[in-house]
PDB file of C-alpha atoms and ligand atoms in Angstrom:
ATOM      1  CA  UNK S  12       0.000   0.000   0.000  1.00 82.00           C
ATOM      2  CA  UNK S  13       1.287   3.420  -0.960  1.00 95.00           C
ATOM      3  CA  UNK S  14       0.022   6.986  -1.233  1.00 95.00           C
ATOM      4  CA  UNK S  15      -0.646   8.591  -4.609  1.00 96.00           C
ATOM      5  CA  UNK S  16       0.280  12.169  -5.531  1.00 95.00           C
ATOM      6  CA  UNK S  17      -2.819  13.520  -3.752  1.00 94.00           C
ATOM      7  CA  UNK S  18      -1.781  11.764  -0.516  1.00 95.00           C
ATOM      8  CA  UNK S  19      -4.531   9.142  -0.880  1.00 98.00           C
ATOM      9  CA  UNK S  20      -3.756   5.529   0.010  1.00 98.00           C
ATOM     10  CA  UNK S  21      -3.858   2.968  -2.800  1.00 98.00           C
ATOM     11  CA  UNK S  22      -4.626  -0.372  -1.149  1.00 98.00           C
ATOM     12  CA  UNK S  23      -3.628  -3.846  -2.326  1.00 98.00           C
ATOM     13  CA  UNK S  24      -5.589  -7.123  -2.283  1.00 98.00           C
ATOM     14  CA  UNK S  25      -4.543  -7.992   1.283  1.00 98.00           C
ATOM     15  CA  UNK S  26      -5.776  -4.631   2.500  1.00 98.00           C
ATOM     16  CA  UNK S  27      -8.994  -5.106   0.513  1.00 98.00           C
ATOM     17  CA  UNK S  28      -9.662  -8.387   2.304  1.00 98.00           C
ATOM     18  CA  UNK S  29      -8.928  -6.857   5.709  1.00 98.00           C
ATOM     19  CA  UNK S  30     -11.125  -3.797   5.166  1.00 98.00           C
ATOM     20  CA  UNK S  31     -13.929  -5.973   3.767  1.00 98.00           C
ATOM     21  CA  UNK S  32     -13.988  -8.102   6.929  1.00 98.00           C
ATOM     22  CA  UNK S  33     -14.161  -5.019   9.155  1.00 98.00           C
ATOM     23  CA  UNK S  34     -16.967  -3.648   6.975  1.00 98.00           C
ATOM     24  CA  UNK S  35     -18.814  -6.961   7.225  1.00 98.00           C
ATOM     25  CA  UNK S  36     -18.966  -6.729  11.032  1.00 98.00           C
ATOM     26  CA  UNK S  37     -20.095  -3.097  10.824  1.00 98.00           C
ATOM     27  CA  UNK S  38     -22.919  -4.021   8.409  1.00 97.00           C
ATOM     28  CA  UNK S  39     -23.931  -7.012  10.490  1.00 98.00           C
ATOM     29  CA  UNK S  40     -24.066  -4.807  13.582  1.00 98.00           C
ATOM     30  CA  UNK S  41     -26.662  -2.649  11.818  1.00 97.00           C
ATOM     31  CA  UNK S  42     -28.480  -5.764  10.554  1.00 96.00           C
ATOM     32  CA  UNK S  43     -28.658  -6.968  14.159  1.00 97.00           C
ATOM     33  CA  UNK S  44     -29.806  -3.703  15.742  1.00 97.00           C
ATOM     34  CA  UNK S  45     -32.909  -3.144  13.587  1.00 95.00           C
ATOM     35  CA  UNK S  46     -35.132  -5.480  15.618  1.00 95.00           C
ATOM     36  CA  UNK S  47     -34.424  -3.481  18.794  1.00 97.00           C
ATOM     37  CA  UNK S  48     -35.354  -0.090  17.360  1.00 97.00           C
ATOM     38  CA  UNK S  49     -38.820   0.084  18.939  1.00 97.00           C
ATOM     39  CA  UNK S  50     -40.806   2.611  21.003  1.00 98.00           C
ATOM     40  CA  UNK S  51     -39.556   2.875  24.603  1.00 98.00           C
ATOM     41  CA  UNK S  52     -35.989   1.673  24.088  1.00 98.00           C
ATOM     42  CA  UNK S  53     -33.213   4.107  25.047  1.00 98.00           C
ATOM     43  CA  UNK S  54     -30.420   4.945  22.640  1.00 98.00           C
ATOM     44  CA  UNK S  55     -27.984   3.855  25.351  1.00 98.00           C
ATOM     45  CA  UNK S  56     -29.501   0.363  25.310  1.00 98.00           C
ATOM     46  CA  UNK S  57     -29.021   0.240  21.536  1.00 98.00           C
ATOM     47  CA  UNK S  58     -25.408   1.359  21.971  1.00 99.00           C
ATOM     48  CA  UNK S  59     -24.771  -1.466  24.461  1.00 98.00           C
ATOM     49  CA  UNK S  60     -26.151  -4.022  21.988  1.00 98.00           C
ATOM     50  CA  UNK S  61     -23.903  -2.683  19.224  1.00 98.00           C
ATOM     51  CA  UNK S  62     -20.915  -2.640  21.565  1.00 98.00           C
ATOM     52  CA  UNK S  63     -21.429  -6.258  22.663  1.00 98.00           C
ATOM     53  CA  UNK S  64     -22.011  -7.443  19.098  1.00 98.00           C
ATOM     54  CA  UNK S  65     -18.799  -5.868  17.819  1.00 98.00           C
ATOM     55  CA  UNK S  66     -16.760  -7.307  20.692  1.00 98.00           C
ATOM     56  CA  UNK S  67     -18.279 -10.763  20.274  1.00 98.00           C
ATOM     57  CA  UNK S  68     -17.138 -10.660  16.628  1.00 98.00           C
ATOM     58  CA  UNK S  69     -13.573  -9.923  17.696  1.00 98.00           C
ATOM     59  CA  UNK S  70     -13.754  -6.306  16.615  1.00 98.00           C
ATOM     60  CA  UNK S  71     -13.412  -3.056  18.519  1.00 98.00           C
ATOM     61  CA  UNK S  72     -15.779  -0.073  18.170  1.00 98.00           C
ATOM     62  CA  UNK S  73     -13.609   2.654  16.641  1.00 98.00           C
ATOM     63  CA  UNK S  74     -15.637   5.504  18.081  1.00 98.00           C
ATOM     64  CA  UNK S  75     -15.139   4.490  21.734  1.00 98.00           C
ATOM     65  CA  UNK S  76     -12.503   6.893  23.079  1.00 98.00           C
ATOM     66  CA  UNK S  77     -11.944   8.433  19.636  1.00 98.00           C
ATOM     67  CA  UNK S  78     -10.997  12.057  20.389  1.00 98.00           C
ATOM     68  CA  UNK S  79     -12.816  11.614  23.680  1.00 98.00           C
ATOM     69  CA  UNK S  80     -16.055  10.294  22.152  1.00 98.00           C
ATOM     70  CA  UNK S  81     -17.697   8.226  24.913  1.00 98.00           C
ATOM     71  CA  UNK S  82     -19.778   5.567  23.102  1.00 98.00           C
ATOM     72  CA  UNK S  83     -19.548   2.645  20.667  1.00 98.00           C
ATOM     73  CA  UNK S  84     -21.795   4.133  17.994  1.00 99.00           C
ATOM     74  CA  UNK S  85     -23.428   7.421  17.058  1.00 99.00           C
ATOM     75  CA  UNK S  86     -27.219   7.658  17.226  1.00 98.00           C
ATOM     76  CA  UNK S  87     -28.667  10.763  15.613  1.00 98.00           C
ATOM     77  CA  UNK S  88     -32.363  11.297  16.235  1.00 98.00           C
ATOM     78  CA  UNK S  89     -34.743  13.460  14.142  1.00 98.00           C
ATOM     79  CA  UNK S  90     -33.120  16.913  13.822  1.00 98.00           C
ATOM     80  CA  UNK S  91     -29.713  15.604  14.939  1.00 99.00           C
ATOM     81  CA  UNK S  92     -27.466  15.655  11.853  1.00 99.00           C
ATOM     82  CA  UNK S  93     -24.676  13.390  13.125  1.00 99.00           C
ATOM     83  CA  UNK S  94     -22.522  12.407  16.129  1.00 99.00           C
ATOM     84  CA  UNK S  95     -25.501  12.053  18.474  1.00 99.00           C
ATOM     85  CA  UNK S  96     -24.302  10.468  21.733  1.00 99.00           C
ATOM     86  CA  UNK S  97     -26.408   7.529  22.945  1.00 99.00           C
ATOM     87  CA  UNK S  98     -28.094   8.325  26.266  1.00 98.00           C
ATOM     88  CA  UNK S  99     -31.246   7.849  28.316  1.00 98.00           C
ATOM     89  CA  UNK S 100     -33.611   9.285  25.701  1.00 97.00           C
ATOM     90  CA  UNK S 101     -36.409   6.849  24.817  1.00 98.00           C
ATOM     91  CA  UNK S 102     -37.517   6.314  21.236  1.00 98.00           C
ATOM     92  CA  UNK S 103     -41.129   7.081  20.404  1.00 98.00           C
ATOM     93  CA  UNK S 104     -43.511   6.414  17.547  1.00 97.00           C
ATOM     94  CA  UNK S 105     -42.662   8.523  14.483  1.00 97.00           C
ATOM     95  CA  UNK S 106     -38.961   9.022  15.289  1.00 97.00           C
ATOM     96  CA  UNK S 107     -36.316   8.633  12.596  1.00 97.00           C
ATOM     97  CA  UNK S 108     -32.723   7.922  13.539  1.00 98.00           C
ATOM     98  CA  UNK S 109     -29.339   7.210  12.061  1.00 98.00           C
ATOM     99  CA  UNK S 110     -27.101   4.604  13.665  1.00 98.00           C
ATOM    100  CA  UNK S 111     -23.450   4.886  12.634  1.00 98.00           C
ATOM    101  CA  UNK S 112     -20.936   2.178  13.529  1.00 98.00           C
ATOM    102  CA  UNK S 113     -17.242   1.826  12.788  1.00 98.00           C
ATOM    103  CA  UNK S 114     -15.424  -1.439  13.504  1.00 98.00           C
ATOM    104  CA  UNK S 115     -11.728  -2.128  13.819  1.00 98.00           C
ATOM    105  CA  UNK S 116     -10.745  -5.695  12.936  1.00 98.00           C
ATOM    106  CA  UNK S 117      -7.089  -6.754  12.726  1.00 98.00           C
ATOM    107  CA  UNK S 118      -6.174  -3.069  12.401  1.00 98.00           C
ATOM    108  CA  UNK S 119      -8.569  -2.426   9.481  1.00 98.00           C
ATOM    109  CA  UNK S 120     -11.532  -0.031   9.657  1.00 98.00           C
ATOM    110  CA  UNK S 121     -15.077  -0.369   8.283  1.00 98.00           C
ATOM    111  CA  UNK S 122     -17.634   2.452   8.617  1.00 98.00           C
ATOM    112  CA  UNK S 123     -21.350   2.474   7.792  1.00 98.00           C
ATOM    113  CA  UNK S 124     -24.616   4.049   8.854  1.00 98.00           C
ATOM    114  CA  UNK S 125     -28.287   3.654   8.019  1.00 97.00           C
ATOM    115  CA  UNK S 126     -31.587   5.249   8.896  1.00 96.00           C
ATOM    116  CA  UNK S 127     -34.059   3.427  11.125  1.00 96.00           C
ATOM    117  CA  UNK S 128     -37.667   4.295  11.830  1.00 96.00           C
ATOM    118  CA  UNK S 129     -39.878   3.881  14.894  1.00 96.00           C
ATOM    119  CA  UNK S 130     -43.475   2.764  14.354  1.00 95.00           C
ATOM    120  CA  UNK S 131     -45.299   4.885  11.792  1.00 94.00           C
ATOM    121  CA  UNK S 132     -43.348   7.798  10.381  1.00 95.00           C
ATOM    122  CA  UNK S 133     -44.692  10.767   8.452  1.00 95.00           C
ATOM    123  CA  UNK S 134     -44.636  11.034   4.680  1.00 95.00           C
ATOM    124  CA  UNK S 135     -42.075  13.851   4.777  1.00 96.00           C
ATOM    125  CA  UNK S 136     -39.736  11.755   6.913  1.00 96.00           C
ATOM    126  CA  UNK S 137     -40.090   8.856   4.515  1.00 95.00           C
ATOM    127  CA  UNK S 138     -39.315  11.064   1.540  1.00 95.00           C
ATOM    128  CA  UNK S 139     -36.276  12.550   3.277  1.00 96.00           C
ATOM    129  CA  UNK S 140     -34.919   9.074   3.966  1.00 95.00           C
ATOM    130  CA  UNK S 141     -35.491   7.908   0.395  1.00 94.00           C
ATOM    131  CA  UNK S 142     -33.918  10.984  -1.192  1.00 96.00           C
ATOM    132  CA  UNK S 143     -30.869  10.634   1.069  1.00 97.00           C
ATOM    133  CA  UNK S 144     -30.414   6.963   0.213  1.00 95.00           C
ATOM    134  CA  UNK S 145     -30.927   7.602  -3.509  1.00 95.00           C
ATOM    135  CA  UNK S 146     -28.364  10.416  -3.412  1.00 97.00           C
ATOM    136  CA  UNK S 147     -25.792   8.068  -1.889  1.00 96.00           C
ATOM    137  CA  UNK S 148     -26.475   5.313  -4.414  1.00 95.00           C
ATOM    138  CA  UNK S 149     -26.372   7.755  -7.339  1.00 96.00           C
ATOM    139  CA  UNK S 150     -22.916   8.889  -6.227  1.00 98.00           C
ATOM    140  CA  UNK S 151     -21.740   5.308  -5.748  1.00 97.00           C
ATOM    141  CA  UNK S 152     -22.845   4.528  -9.301  1.00 96.00           C
ATOM    142  CA  UNK S 153     -20.221   7.036 -10.470  1.00 98.00           C
ATOM    143  CA  UNK S 154     -17.375   5.617  -8.404  1.00 98.00           C
ATOM    144  CA  UNK S 155     -14.972   4.386 -11.072  1.00 98.00           C
ATOM    145  CA  UNK S 156     -11.365   5.272 -11.991  1.00 98.00           C
ATOM    146  CA  UNK S 157     -11.047   8.554 -13.869  1.00 98.00           C
ATOM    147  CA  UNK S 158     -14.068  10.255 -12.330  1.00 98.00           C
ATOM    148  CA  UNK S 159     -13.306  12.888  -9.690  1.00 98.00           C
ATOM    149  CA  UNK S 160     -14.360  13.448  -6.094  1.00 98.00           C
ATOM    150  CA  UNK S 161     -15.973  16.675  -7.323  1.00 98.00           C
ATOM    151  CA  UNK S 162     -18.176  14.576  -9.618  1.00 98.00           C
ATOM    152  CA  UNK S 163     -19.480  12.638  -6.609  1.00 98.00           C
ATOM    153  CA  UNK S 164     -20.273  15.801  -4.662  1.00 98.00           C
ATOM    154  CA  UNK S 165     -21.967  17.402  -7.643  1.00 98.00           C
ATOM    155  CA  UNK S 166     -24.193  14.371  -8.203  1.00 98.00           C
ATOM    156  CA  UNK S 167     -25.384  14.350  -4.589  1.00 98.00           C
ATOM    157  CA  UNK S 168     -25.946  18.095  -4.444  1.00 98.00           C
ATOM    158  CA  UNK S 169     -27.837  18.241  -7.725  1.00 98.00           C
ATOM    159  CA  UNK S 170     -30.163  15.386  -6.806  1.00 98.00           C
ATOM    160  CA  UNK S 171     -30.890  16.636  -3.281  1.00 98.00           C
ATOM    161  CA  UNK S 172     -31.499  20.238  -4.347  1.00 98.00           C
ATOM    162  CA  UNK S 173     -33.684  19.146  -7.261  1.00 98.00           C
ATOM    163  CA  UNK S 174     -35.843  17.569  -4.574  1.00 98.00           C
ATOM    164  CA  UNK S 175     -35.972  20.824  -2.576  1.00 98.00           C
ATOM    165  CA  UNK S 176     -33.850  19.552   0.290  1.00 98.00           C
ATOM    166  CA  UNK S 177     -30.360  20.622   1.349  1.00 98.00           C
ATOM    167  CA  UNK S 178     -26.933  19.029   1.677  1.00 99.00           C
ATOM    168  CA  UNK S 179     -25.022  19.582   4.912  1.00 99.00           C
ATOM    169  CA  UNK S 180     -21.639  21.232   4.240  1.00 98.00           C
ATOM    170  CA  UNK S 181     -20.137  20.996   7.716  1.00 98.00           C
ATOM    171  CA  UNK S 182     -19.297  17.260   7.627  1.00 98.00           C
ATOM    172  CA  UNK S 183     -17.914  15.021   4.917  1.00 98.00           C
ATOM    173  CA  UNK S 184     -16.937  11.479   3.993  1.00 98.00           C
ATOM    174  CA  UNK S 185     -13.327  10.363   4.192  1.00 98.00           C
ATOM    175  CA  UNK S 186     -10.661   7.961   3.102  1.00 98.00           C
ATOM    176  CA  UNK S 187     -10.616   4.891   5.347  1.00 98.00           C
ATOM    177  CA  UNK S 188      -8.699   1.622   5.708  1.00 98.00           C
ATOM    178  CA  UNK S 189      -5.609   1.524   7.890  1.00 98.00           C
ATOM    179  CA  UNK S 190      -7.030   4.428   9.920  1.00 98.00           C
ATOM    180  CA  UNK S 191     -10.477   5.837  10.712  1.00 98.00           C
ATOM    181  CA  UNK S 192     -10.229   9.140   8.861  1.00 98.00           C
ATOM    182  CA  UNK S 193      -7.755   9.590   6.012  1.00 98.00           C
ATOM    183  CA  UNK S 194      -7.383  11.797   2.960  1.00 98.00           C
ATOM    184  CA  UNK S 195      -9.319  12.844   1.034  1.00 98.00           C
ATOM    185  CA  UNK S 196     -12.273  14.745   2.454  1.00 98.00           C
ATOM    186  CA  UNK S 197     -15.203  13.414   0.447  1.00 98.00           C
ATOM    187  CA  UNK S 198     -17.531  16.394   0.036  1.00 98.00           C
ATOM    188  CA  UNK S 199     -21.217  15.834  -0.641  1.00 98.00           C
ATOM    189  CA  UNK S 200     -21.495  18.971  -2.759  1.00 98.00           C
ATOM    190  CA  UNK S 201     -19.226  20.408  -5.396  1.00 98.00           C
ATOM    191  CA  UNK S 202     -18.306  20.909  -8.988  1.00 98.00           C
ATOM    192  CA  UNK S 203     -17.976  18.339 -11.760  1.00 98.00           C
ATOM    193  CA  UNK S 204     -14.427  17.620 -12.942  1.00 98.00           C
ATOM    194  CA  UNK S 205     -12.869  19.129  -9.836  1.00 98.00           C
ATOM    195  CA  UNK S 206     -10.822  17.540  -7.062  1.00 98.00           C
ATOM    196  CA  UNK S 207      -8.608  14.438  -7.081  1.00 98.00           C
ATOM    197  CA  UNK S 208      -9.231  11.663  -9.616  1.00 98.00           C
ATOM    198  CA  UNK S 209     -10.481   8.299  -8.387  1.00 98.00           C
ATOM    199  CA  UNK S 210      -8.048   5.422  -8.798  1.00 98.00           C
ATOM    200  CA  UNK S 211      -8.336   1.673  -8.439  1.00 98.00           C
ATOM    201  CA  UNK S 212      -7.337   0.667  -4.875  1.00 98.00           C
ATOM    202  CA  UNK S 213      -8.803   3.727  -3.160  1.00 98.00           C
ATOM    203  CA  UNK S 214     -11.151   3.142  -0.248  1.00 99.00           C
ATOM    204  CA  UNK S 215     -13.406   5.823   1.190  1.00 99.00           C
ATOM    205  CA  UNK S 216     -16.796   6.563   2.670  1.00 99.00           C
ATOM    206  CA  UNK S 217     -19.638   8.512   1.137  1.00 98.00           C
ATOM    207  CA  UNK S 218     -22.041   9.632   3.841  1.00 98.00           C
ATOM    208  CA  UNK S 219     -24.348  12.452   2.777  1.00 98.00           C
ATOM    209  CA  UNK S 220     -26.384  14.267   5.423  1.00 99.00           C
ATOM    210  CA  UNK S 221     -29.553  15.785   4.011  1.00 98.00           C
ATOM    211  CA  UNK S 222     -31.874  18.282   5.729  1.00 98.00           C
ATOM    212  CA  UNK S 223     -35.501  19.004   4.911  1.00 98.00           C
ATOM    213  CA  UNK S 224     -34.820  22.652   5.688  1.00 98.00           C
ATOM    214  CA  UNK S 225     -31.633  24.703   5.603  1.00 98.00           C
ATOM    215  CA  UNK S 226     -28.148  23.134   5.543  1.00 98.00           C
ATOM    216  CA  UNK S 227     -26.641  24.959   8.538  1.00 99.00           C
ATOM    217  CA  UNK S 228     -25.746  23.005  11.664  1.00 99.00           C
ATOM    218  CA  UNK S 229     -24.621  23.799  15.194  1.00 98.00           C
ATOM    219  CA  UNK S 230     -22.862  21.725  17.834  1.00 98.00           C
ATOM    220  CA  UNK S 231     -24.537  21.280  21.217  1.00 98.00           C
ATOM    221  CA  UNK S 232     -22.746  21.875  24.532  1.00 98.00           C
ATOM    222  CA  UNK S 233     -21.675  18.201  24.746  1.00 98.00           C
ATOM    223  CA  UNK S 234     -19.223  19.228  21.984  1.00 98.00           C
ATOM    224  CA  UNK S 235     -20.364  16.374  19.696  1.00 98.00           C
ATOM    225  CA  UNK S 236     -24.059  16.430  18.827  1.00 99.00           C
ATOM    226  CA  UNK S 237     -24.613  18.317  15.562  1.00 99.00           C
ATOM    227  CA  UNK S 238     -28.176  19.538  14.978  1.00 99.00           C
ATOM    228  CA  UNK S 239     -29.895  21.480  12.220  1.00 99.00           C
ATOM    229  CA  UNK S 240     -29.998  25.176  13.131  1.00 98.00           C
ATOM    230  CA  UNK S 241     -33.593  25.460  11.912  1.00 98.00           C
ATOM    231  CA  UNK S 242     -34.610  22.253  13.781  1.00 98.00           C
ATOM    232  CA  UNK S 243     -35.656  20.583  10.529  1.00 98.00           C
ATOM    233  CA  UNK S 244     -35.337  16.821  10.172  1.00 98.00           C
ATOM    234  CA  UNK S 245     -32.059  15.366   8.917  1.00 98.00           C
ATOM    235  CA  UNK S 246     -31.112  11.984   7.447  1.00 98.00           C
ATOM    236  CA  UNK S 247     -27.873  10.203   6.552  1.00 98.00           C
ATOM    237  CA  UNK S 248     -26.640   6.961   5.009  1.00 97.00           C
ATOM    238  CA  UNK S 249     -23.010   5.881   4.814  1.00 98.00           C
ATOM    239  CA  UNK S 250     -21.216   3.203   2.824  1.00 97.00           C
ATOM    240  CA  UNK S 251     -17.537   2.296   2.633  1.00 98.00           C
ATOM    241  CA  UNK S 252     -16.609   1.723  -1.027  1.00 98.00           C
ATOM    242  CA  UNK S 253     -13.487   0.280  -2.650  1.00 98.00           C
ATOM    243  CA  UNK S 254     -12.544   1.424  -6.159  1.00 98.00           C
ATOM    244  CA  UNK S 255     -11.884  -1.417  -8.624  1.00 98.00           C
ATOM    245  CA  UNK S 256     -10.357  -1.424 -12.123  1.00 98.00           C
ATOM    246  CA  UNK S 257     -13.865  -0.614 -13.230  1.00 97.00           C
ATOM    247  CA  UNK S 258     -16.580   0.567 -10.849  1.00 97.00           C
ATOM    248  CA  UNK S 259     -16.417  -0.201  -7.143  1.00 97.00           C
ATOM    249  CA  UNK S 260     -17.394  -2.654  -4.452  1.00 97.00           C
ATOM    250  CA  UNK S 261     -19.786  -1.463  -1.769  1.00 97.00           C
ATOM    251  CA  UNK S 262     -18.230  -3.142   1.262  1.00 97.00           C
ATOM    252  CA  UNK S 263     -21.028  -2.292   3.697  1.00 97.00           C
ATOM    253  CA  UNK S 264     -24.189  -3.655   2.093  1.00 94.00           C
ATOM    254  CA  UNK S 265     -26.692  -5.374   4.393  1.00 93.00           C
ATOM    255  CA  UNK S 266     -26.261  -9.131   4.751  1.00 93.00           C
ATOM    256  CA  UNK S 267     -29.859  -9.901   5.654  1.00 86.00           C
ATOM    257  CA  UNK S 268     -31.808  -7.368   3.633  1.00 74.00           C
ATOM    258  CA  UNK S 269     -33.390  -5.796   6.703  1.00 63.00           C
ATOM    259  CA  UNK S 270     -33.471  -2.381   5.102  1.00 57.00           C
ATOM    260  CA  UNK S 271     -33.888  -1.395   1.480  1.00 55.00           C
ATOM    261  CA  UNK S 272     -34.349  -5.097   0.696  1.00 44.00           C
ATOM    262  CA  UNK S 273     -33.126  -4.640  -2.871  1.00 46.00           C
ATOM    263  CA  UNK S 274     -29.777  -3.531  -1.415  1.00 44.00           C
ATOM    264  CA  UNK S 275     -28.210  -1.189  -3.912  1.00 46.00           C
ATOM    265  CA  UNK S 276     -28.916  -3.421  -6.867  1.00 43.00           C
ATOM    266  CA  UNK S 277     -32.257  -2.064  -7.953  1.00 41.00           C
ATOM    267  CA  UNK S 278     -31.015   1.485  -7.770  1.00 48.00           C
ATOM    268  CA  UNK S 279     -27.767   0.599  -9.499  1.00 44.00           C
ATOM    269  CA  UNK S 280     -29.497  -1.058 -12.435  1.00 40.00           C
ATOM    270  CA  UNK S 281     -32.092   1.638 -12.731  1.00 39.00           C
ATOM    271  CA  UNK S 282     -29.819   4.606 -13.228  1.00 35.00           C
TER     272      UNK S 282
HETATM  273  N1  MF3 A   3     -18.566   7.227  12.100  1.00 90.81           N
HETATM  274  C1  MF3 A   3     -18.439   8.647  11.901  1.00 90.81           C
HETATM  275  C2  MF3 A   3     -18.039   8.821  10.463  1.00 90.81           C
HETATM  276  O1  MF3 A   3     -18.781   8.399   9.645  1.00 90.81           O
HETATM  277  C3  MF3 A   3     -17.465   9.285  12.815  1.00 90.81           C
HETATM  278  C4  MF3 A   3     -17.866   9.264  14.206  1.00 90.81           C
HETATM  279  S1  MF3 A   3     -16.596   9.917  15.150  1.00 90.81           S
HETATM  280  C5  MF3 A   3     -17.253   9.956  16.684  1.00 90.81           C
HETATM  281  O2  MF3 A   3     -16.991   9.281  10.094  1.00 90.81           O
HETATM  282  F1  MF3 A   3     -16.284  10.233  17.437  1.00 90.81           F
HETATM  283  F2  MF3 A   3     -18.242  10.842  16.693  1.00 90.81           F
HETATM  284  F3  MF3 A   3     -17.765   8.791  16.959  1.00 90.81           F
HETATM  285 CO1   CO A   4     -17.465   7.869   8.082  1.00 90.81          CO
HETATM  286 CO1   CO A   5     -19.640   6.527  10.163  1.00 90.81          CO
END
C-alpha cells in the first residue's frame, strides 16, 4: 500500500480483504440492531447491543474513546445531523434515527450508517430518507477510476437540491482503511471535474447528510451532537466503497436485507 500524488492511500488485495472483513462486522451490527429499534428503548440500550455485538465478533468499536467520544456508535435522532451520543432518551412512535458504527478488525476499519424508523413515520420523513439513500447510491454509481471526487459531490448536491432539500456542508466522507479518517475529504457537494481523480485501490466513505430545511448546523454543549440550526429533520446513510479497475465494491451492504431489501442493486441497475 502506498500513497498517490494527492496523498490518498492505494490499497492492495490484502488490504482489501482486511477492510472488507471489518466492513462486514459493521454491516452485520446494523443488521442486528434493527429489531431493537422500537418505542420505549433508550439509545444507550441500543449502543450497548452494538458494543457487545462488535466485541463478540472480535472487533473493537472505533468511536469508543476516539478524540474523547464516549460511546460505541453514534445515534442521531430526528433533527440531529450526526454524532448524536447515545443516552437515556427513549424512542417514540414517528422518530427517525441514524445509527453509525465503525469497527476495527485486525487493524482495518469499516464504517457504515443507516436510517431506522420507529413505528409509523410521516410522509415527509419517509421522503427525506429515500432521497438521502438515492443520493448516496447515485454517487456510488459514479465511483470508477477517472471520475473525480468533485463529480461525486456534484451528483449528490444536484439530486438533493432538485428535490428541494439541502446538503449539509459541515461534515464530509473520508478515506478509510488503515485508519479511521484519512485523505481525502469526500464532500457531498461540489463541482464536476474538480478535485482528485479516483483510482483503483482507493477506499473511502460517502455519507451524505440531508436536511428538509436549511443546511446549517450547530454543535450542542456536549461538543459532539450536531443539529440542524432550523430544527428541521435530517437523514444520513453511509457506505464504505473500494474502487476497482472498473466501478467499485460497496463493502457495507446489508447481509440480511433488513433495510432497502433490494440492497443497492435495484437502484444501481435503474440509473
Ligand atoms: N462514524 C463517523 C463517520 O462516519 C465518525 C464518528 S466519530 C465519533 O466518520 F467520534 F463521533 F464517533
Ligand atoms: Co465515516
Ligand atoms: Co460513520
